[in-house]
């Protein structure tokens, strides 16, 4: 890639993502960053950001709780400011069921394996089914009676059952738990190490 990467931070992130195993062939022309954006960022607990030495991935410690906070920021005009509309609702926690499908058949495009979780209550896959499961694509579905709201994800580059379970854990956390992001403008000299 012609992009500048922060090699040290990339290697650091790699150790956190080593348990996720992906495999497959890329049949159409694409750039590495486009492929990563389409098939890695969003489906794995990592996001891409940039620093003085270039781009780097940041793993999301989604299983951590408040006890793992690394620093505290006191909001005052000297060191940190809350901009207007600084609170963004990422999810309302309304999704009640998440399904992942993996082990894609190259001939039919269907998937041999699927696992579904209803309710987020830990890190175990609570229900699984072995396919083939037809391709239905992405999207939330609300039942006519307003009951289950489900979301499904196809994992075309995942064959490993453990990886599928880890991805399901992440997607359940991301889609089911109510979450807000608060944007804070901080003094970079003091808080620049925080992500």
PDB file of C-alpha atoms in Angstrom:
ATOM      1  CA  UNK A   1       0.000   0.000   0.000  1.00  0.00           C
ATOM      2  CA  UNK A   2       1.170   3.546  -0.647  1.00  0.00           C
ATOM      3  CA  UNK A   3      -0.284   4.682   2.683  1.00  0.00           C
ATOM      4  CA  UNK A   4       1.943   5.544   5.630  1.00  0.00           C
ATOM      5  CA  UNK A   5       1.470   3.124   8.576  1.00  0.00           C
ATOM      6  CA  UNK A   6       2.638   3.363  12.180  1.00  0.00           C
ATOM      7  CA  UNK A   7       4.431   0.006  12.156  1.00  0.00           C
ATOM      8  CA  UNK A   8       4.937  -0.174  15.934  1.00  0.00           C
ATOM      9  CA  UNK A   9       1.260   0.343  16.694  1.00  0.00           C
ATOM     10  CA  UNK A  10       0.248  -2.065  13.914  1.00  0.00           C
ATOM     11  CA  UNK A  11       2.389  -4.797  15.498  1.00  0.00           C
ATOM     12  CA  UNK A  12       0.952  -4.003  18.923  1.00  0.00           C
ATOM     13  CA  UNK A  13      -2.611  -4.323  17.603  1.00  0.00           C
ATOM     14  CA  UNK A  14      -1.753  -7.581  15.824  1.00  0.00           C
ATOM     15  CA  UNK A  15      -1.171  -9.391  19.122  1.00  0.00           C
ATOM     16  CA  UNK A  16      -4.657  -8.377  20.326  1.00  0.00           C
ATOM     17  CA  UNK A  17      -6.250  -9.632  17.106  1.00  0.00           C
ATOM     18  CA  UNK A  18      -4.260 -12.877  16.749  1.00  0.00           C
ATOM     19  CA  UNK A  19      -7.212 -15.049  17.828  1.00  0.00           C
ATOM     20  CA  UNK A  20      -9.258 -13.928  14.803  1.00  0.00           C
ATOM     21  CA  UNK A  21      -8.479 -16.191  11.846  1.00  0.00           C
ATOM     22  CA  UNK A  22      -9.637 -15.201   8.381  1.00  0.00           C
ATOM     23  CA  UNK A  23      -8.958 -16.959   5.095  1.00  0.00           C
ATOM     24  CA  UNK A  24     -10.028 -16.604   1.487  1.00  0.00           C
ATOM     25  CA  UNK A  25      -9.196 -15.376  -1.974  1.00  0.00           C
ATOM     26  CA  UNK A  26      -9.637 -11.878  -3.356  1.00  0.00           C
ATOM     27  CA  UNK A  27     -10.955 -12.224  -6.910  1.00  0.00           C
ATOM     28  CA  UNK A  28     -11.504  -8.583  -7.891  1.00  0.00           C
ATOM     29  CA  UNK A  29      -9.015  -5.717  -8.007  1.00  0.00           C
ATOM     30  CA  UNK A  30      -9.002  -3.711  -4.789  1.00  0.00           C
ATOM     31  CA  UNK A  31      -6.627  -1.699  -2.637  1.00  0.00           C
ATOM     32  CA  UNK A  32      -5.548  -3.133   0.729  1.00  0.00           C
ATOM     33  CA  UNK A  33      -7.237  -0.305   2.653  1.00  0.00           C
ATOM     34  CA  UNK A  34     -10.532  -0.813   0.775  1.00  0.00           C
ATOM     35  CA  UNK A  35     -10.451  -4.550   1.489  1.00  0.00           C
ATOM     36  CA  UNK A  36      -9.727  -3.932   5.169  1.00  0.00           C
ATOM     37  CA  UNK A  37     -12.532  -1.365   5.347  1.00  0.00           C
ATOM     38  CA  UNK A  38     -15.026  -3.718   3.699  1.00  0.00           C
ATOM     39  CA  UNK A  39     -14.119  -6.966   5.489  1.00  0.00           C
ATOM     40  CA  UNK A  40     -12.238  -6.246   8.720  1.00  0.00           C
ATOM     41  CA  UNK A  41     -13.098  -2.875  10.240  1.00  0.00           C
ATOM     42  CA  UNK A  42     -16.656  -3.167  11.529  1.00  0.00           C
ATOM     43  CA  UNK A  43     -16.766  -6.958  11.693  1.00  0.00           C
ATOM     44  CA  UNK A  44     -13.820  -7.212  14.101  1.00  0.00           C
ATOM     45  CA  UNK A  45     -13.383  -5.192  17.307  1.00  0.00           C
ATOM     46  CA  UNK A  46     -10.941  -2.701  15.808  1.00  0.00           C
ATOM     47  CA  UNK A  47     -11.075   0.735  14.233  1.00  0.00           C
ATOM     48  CA  UNK A  48      -8.608   2.642  12.087  1.00  0.00           C
ATOM     49  CA  UNK A  49      -7.132   5.956  13.161  1.00  0.00           C
ATOM     50  CA  UNK A  50      -4.065   8.038  12.370  1.00  0.00           C
ATOM     51  CA  UNK A  51      -1.210   9.538  14.325  1.00  0.00           C
ATOM     52  CA  UNK A  52       2.029  11.374  13.626  1.00  0.00           C
ATOM     53  CA  UNK A  53       3.679   8.211  12.214  1.00  0.00           C
ATOM     54  CA  UNK A  54       0.719   7.183  10.019  1.00  0.00           C
ATOM     55  CA  UNK A  55      -2.383   4.990  10.131  1.00  0.00           C
ATOM     56  CA  UNK A  56      -2.814   2.268  12.730  1.00  0.00           C
ATOM     57  CA  UNK A  57      -5.572  -0.069  13.969  1.00  0.00           C
ATOM     58  CA  UNK A  58      -6.871   0.284  17.528  1.00  0.00           C
ATOM     59  CA  UNK A  59      -8.405  -2.854  19.093  1.00  0.00           C
ATOM     60  CA  UNK A  60     -11.605  -2.153  21.034  1.00  0.00           C
ATOM     61  CA  UNK A  61     -11.496  -3.667  24.553  1.00  0.00           C
ATOM     62  CA  UNK A  62     -15.205  -4.413  24.469  1.00  0.00           C
ATOM     63  CA  UNK A  63     -15.198  -6.953  27.304  1.00  0.00           C
ATOM     64  CA  UNK A  64     -13.722  -4.452  29.746  1.00  0.00           C
ATOM     65  CA  UNK A  65     -15.772  -2.614  32.329  1.00  0.00           C
ATOM     66  CA  UNK A  66     -15.411   0.729  34.096  1.00  0.00           C
ATOM     67  CA  UNK A  67     -12.784  -0.781  36.400  1.00  0.00           C
ATOM     68  CA  UNK A  68     -10.303  -0.747  33.518  1.00  0.00           C
ATOM     69  CA  UNK A  69     -10.401   3.027  32.968  1.00  0.00           C
ATOM     70  CA  UNK A  70      -6.877   4.214  32.217  1.00  0.00           C
ATOM     71  CA  UNK A  71      -7.223   7.906  33.115  1.00  0.00           C
ATOM     72  CA  UNK A  72      -9.736  10.534  34.186  1.00  0.00           C
ATOM     73  CA  UNK A  73     -10.476  13.858  32.519  1.00  0.00           C
ATOM     74  CA  UNK A  74     -11.895  16.783  34.463  1.00  0.00           C
ATOM     75  CA  UNK A  75     -13.960  18.989  32.181  1.00  0.00           C
ATOM     76  CA  UNK A  76     -12.828  22.608  32.473  1.00  0.00           C
ATOM     77  CA  UNK A  77     -11.888  25.254  29.955  1.00  0.00           C
ATOM     78  CA  UNK A  78      -8.160  24.882  30.666  1.00  0.00           C
ATOM     79  CA  UNK A  79      -7.693  21.212  29.738  1.00  0.00           C
ATOM     80  CA  UNK A  80     -10.902  19.862  28.189  1.00  0.00           C
ATOM     81  CA  UNK A  81     -14.049  21.226  26.569  1.00  0.00           C
ATOM     82  CA  UNK A  82     -17.327  19.524  25.670  1.00  0.00           C
ATOM     83  CA  UNK A  83     -18.311  20.802  22.203  1.00  0.00           C
ATOM     84  CA  UNK A  84     -21.935  21.479  21.287  1.00  0.00           C
ATOM     85  CA  UNK A  85     -23.736  18.191  20.484  1.00  0.00           C
ATOM     86  CA  UNK A  86     -20.876  16.200  21.975  1.00  0.00           C
ATOM     87  CA  UNK A  87     -23.016  13.204  22.995  1.00  0.00           C
ATOM     88  CA  UNK A  88     -23.771  10.764  20.200  1.00  0.00           C
ATOM     89  CA  UNK A  89     -26.045   7.747  20.686  1.00  0.00           C
ATOM     90  CA  UNK A  90     -24.272   4.802  19.074  1.00  0.00           C
ATOM     91  CA  UNK A  91     -27.029   2.280  19.755  1.00  0.00           C
ATOM     92  CA  UNK A  92     -30.182   2.144  21.834  1.00  0.00           C
ATOM     93  CA  UNK A  93     -29.749  -1.533  22.647  1.00  0.00           C
ATOM     94  CA  UNK A  94     -32.932  -2.381  20.761  1.00  0.00           C
ATOM     95  CA  UNK A  95     -31.483  -5.304  18.778  1.00  0.00           C
ATOM     96  CA  UNK A  96     -32.427  -8.523  20.563  1.00  0.00           C
ATOM     97  CA  UNK A  97     -30.997 -11.177  18.240  1.00  0.00           C
ATOM     98  CA  UNK A  98     -27.731 -11.401  16.286  1.00  0.00           C
ATOM     99  CA  UNK A  99     -26.824 -14.091  13.761  1.00  0.00           C
ATOM    100  CA  UNK A 100     -23.517 -14.769  12.053  1.00  0.00           C
ATOM    101  CA  UNK A 101     -23.041 -17.063   9.058  1.00  0.00           C
ATOM    102  CA  UNK A 102     -19.629 -18.433   8.083  1.00  0.00           C
ATOM    103  CA  UNK A 103     -17.919 -21.169   6.024  1.00  0.00           C
ATOM    104  CA  UNK A 104     -19.178 -19.990   2.629  1.00  0.00           C
ATOM    105  CA  UNK A 105     -19.630 -22.451  -0.222  1.00  0.00           C
ATOM    106  CA  UNK A 106     -17.806 -21.067  -3.271  1.00  0.00           C
ATOM    107  CA  UNK A 107     -20.231 -22.674  -5.736  1.00  0.00           C
ATOM    108  CA  UNK A 108     -23.615 -21.660  -4.324  1.00  0.00           C
ATOM    109  CA  UNK A 109     -22.633 -18.649  -2.215  1.00  0.00           C
ATOM    110  CA  UNK A 110     -24.523 -20.154   0.749  1.00  0.00           C
ATOM    111  CA  UNK A 111     -23.048 -20.712   4.179  1.00  0.00           C
ATOM    112  CA  UNK A 112     -22.530 -24.051   5.908  1.00  0.00           C
ATOM    113  CA  UNK A 113     -22.623 -22.768   9.481  1.00  0.00           C
ATOM    114  CA  UNK A 114     -24.580 -20.220  11.483  1.00  0.00           C
ATOM    115  CA  UNK A 115     -24.905 -19.222  15.123  1.00  0.00           C
ATOM    116  CA  UNK A 116     -27.512 -16.997  16.748  1.00  0.00           C
ATOM    117  CA  UNK A 117     -27.615 -15.321  20.119  1.00  0.00           C
ATOM    118  CA  UNK A 118     -30.754 -13.863  21.630  1.00  0.00           C
ATOM    119  CA  UNK A 119     -29.920 -11.514  24.456  1.00  0.00           C
ATOM    120  CA  UNK A 120     -26.455 -10.436  25.526  1.00  0.00           C
ATOM    121  CA  UNK A 121     -25.507 -12.192  28.745  1.00  0.00           C
ATOM    122  CA  UNK A 122     -21.849 -13.048  28.536  1.00  0.00           C
ATOM    123  CA  UNK A 123     -19.408 -14.468  26.059  1.00  0.00           C
ATOM    124  CA  UNK A 124     -20.969 -17.819  25.085  1.00  0.00           C
ATOM    125  CA  UNK A 125     -22.835 -18.697  21.923  1.00  0.00           C
ATOM    126  CA  UNK A 126     -26.219 -19.678  23.297  1.00  0.00           C
ATOM    127  CA  UNK A 127     -27.679 -21.239  20.155  1.00  0.00           C
ATOM    128  CA  UNK A 128     -26.096 -22.633  17.024  1.00  0.00           C
ATOM    129  CA  UNK A 129     -27.227 -24.288  13.830  1.00  0.00           C
ATOM    130  CA  UNK A 130     -25.297 -26.079  11.105  1.00  0.00           C
ATOM    131  CA  UNK A 131     -26.422 -25.205   7.555  1.00  0.00           C
ATOM    132  CA  UNK A 132     -26.202 -24.665   4.754  1.00  0.00           C
ATOM    133  CA  UNK A 133     -27.946 -21.367   5.448  1.00  0.00           C
ATOM    134  CA  UNK A 134     -28.981 -19.305   2.404  1.00  0.00           C
ATOM    135  CA  UNK A 135     -27.467 -15.866   1.919  1.00  0.00           C
ATOM    136  CA  UNK A 136     -29.824 -13.148   3.147  1.00  0.00           C
ATOM    137  CA  UNK A 137     -27.399 -10.227   3.534  1.00  0.00           C
ATOM    138  CA  UNK A 138     -27.218  -7.560   6.179  1.00  0.00           C
ATOM    139  CA  UNK A 139     -30.004  -5.653   7.838  1.00  0.00           C
ATOM    140  CA  UNK A 140     -32.227  -5.372  10.846  1.00  0.00           C
ATOM    141  CA  UNK A 141     -35.621  -7.026  10.711  1.00  0.00           C
ATOM    142  CA  UNK A 142     -38.502  -6.000  12.975  1.00  0.00           C
ATOM    143  CA  UNK A 143     -41.389  -8.413  13.317  1.00  0.00           C
ATOM    144  CA  UNK A 144     -44.872  -7.042  12.552  1.00  0.00           C
ATOM    145  CA  UNK A 145     -45.839  -7.234  16.235  1.00  0.00           C
ATOM    146  CA  UNK A 146     -42.797  -5.155  17.233  1.00  0.00           C
ATOM    147  CA  UNK A 147     -41.125  -8.150  18.898  1.00  0.00           C
ATOM    148  CA  UNK A 148     -37.691  -9.503  18.051  1.00  0.00           C
ATOM    149  CA  UNK A 149     -35.356  -7.131  16.276  1.00  0.00           C
ATOM    150  CA  UNK A 150     -32.641  -9.161  14.617  1.00  0.00           C
ATOM    151  CA  UNK A 151     -29.519  -8.411  12.668  1.00  0.00           C
ATOM    152  CA  UNK A 152     -27.503 -10.866  10.618  1.00  0.00           C
ATOM    153  CA  UNK A 153     -23.933 -10.747   9.354  1.00  0.00           C
ATOM    154  CA  UNK A 154     -22.215 -12.827   6.688  1.00  0.00           C
ATOM    155  CA  UNK A 155     -18.567 -13.674   7.340  1.00  0.00           C
ATOM    156  CA  UNK A 156     -17.272 -14.758   3.902  1.00  0.00           C
ATOM    157  CA  UNK A 157     -13.620 -14.867   5.038  1.00  0.00           C
ATOM    158  CA  UNK A 158     -14.248 -16.857   8.234  1.00  0.00           C
ATOM    159  CA  UNK A 159     -14.010 -20.672   8.332  1.00  0.00           C
ATOM    160  CA  UNK A 160     -12.831 -21.164  11.900  1.00  0.00           C
ATOM    161  CA  UNK A 161     -15.609 -21.835  14.449  1.00  0.00           C
ATOM    162  CA  UNK A 162     -13.729 -20.121  17.286  1.00  0.00           C
ATOM    163  CA  UNK A 163     -13.289 -16.975  15.185  1.00  0.00           C
ATOM    164  CA  UNK A 164     -16.999 -16.987  14.329  1.00  0.00           C
ATOM    165  CA  UNK A 165     -17.798 -17.197  18.050  1.00  0.00           C
ATOM    166  CA  UNK A 166     -15.458 -14.296  18.846  1.00  0.00           C
ATOM    167  CA  UNK A 167     -16.997 -12.202  16.075  1.00  0.00           C
ATOM    168  CA  UNK A 168     -20.475 -13.061  17.400  1.00  0.00           C
ATOM    169  CA  UNK A 169     -19.394 -11.914  20.886  1.00  0.00           C
ATOM    170  CA  UNK A 170     -18.218  -8.595  19.472  1.00  0.00           C
ATOM    171  CA  UNK A 171     -21.289  -8.023  17.289  1.00  0.00           C
ATOM    172  CA  UNK A 172     -23.642  -8.824  20.179  1.00  0.00           C
ATOM    173  CA  UNK A 173     -21.850  -6.292  22.357  1.00  0.00           C
ATOM    174  CA  UNK A 174     -21.856  -3.712  19.578  1.00  0.00           C
ATOM    175  CA  UNK A 175     -25.486  -4.179  18.529  1.00  0.00           C
ATOM    176  CA  UNK A 176     -27.275  -5.124  21.776  1.00  0.00           C
ATOM    177  CA  UNK A 177     -25.743  -2.968  24.503  1.00  0.00           C
ATOM    178  CA  UNK A 178     -26.984   0.630  24.718  1.00  0.00           C
ATOM    179  CA  UNK A 179     -23.997   2.877  24.145  1.00  0.00           C
ATOM    180  CA  UNK A 180     -23.110   6.545  23.824  1.00  0.00           C
ATOM    181  CA  UNK A 181     -19.966   8.291  22.701  1.00  0.00           C
ATOM    182  CA  UNK A 182     -19.008  11.596  24.305  1.00  0.00           C
ATOM    183  CA  UNK A 183     -16.658  13.773  22.265  1.00  0.00           C
ATOM    184  CA  UNK A 184     -14.250  15.842  24.345  1.00  0.00           C
ATOM    185  CA  UNK A 185     -11.712  18.363  23.022  1.00  0.00           C
ATOM    186  CA  UNK A 186      -8.626  17.928  25.222  1.00  0.00           C
ATOM    187  CA  UNK A 187      -5.161  19.355  25.664  1.00  0.00           C
ATOM    188  CA  UNK A 188      -3.125  17.050  23.424  1.00  0.00           C
ATOM    189  CA  UNK A 189       0.069  17.632  25.393  1.00  0.00           C
ATOM    190  CA  UNK A 190      -1.599  16.207  28.489  1.00  0.00           C
ATOM    191  CA  UNK A 191      -4.030  13.593  27.116  1.00  0.00           C
ATOM    192  CA  UNK A 192      -2.521  12.758  23.712  1.00  0.00           C
ATOM    193  CA  UNK A 193      -1.716   9.190  24.749  1.00  0.00           C
ATOM    194  CA  UNK A 194      -5.406   8.320  25.220  1.00  0.00           C
ATOM    195  CA  UNK A 195      -7.440   6.756  22.429  1.00  0.00           C
TER     196      UNK A 195
END
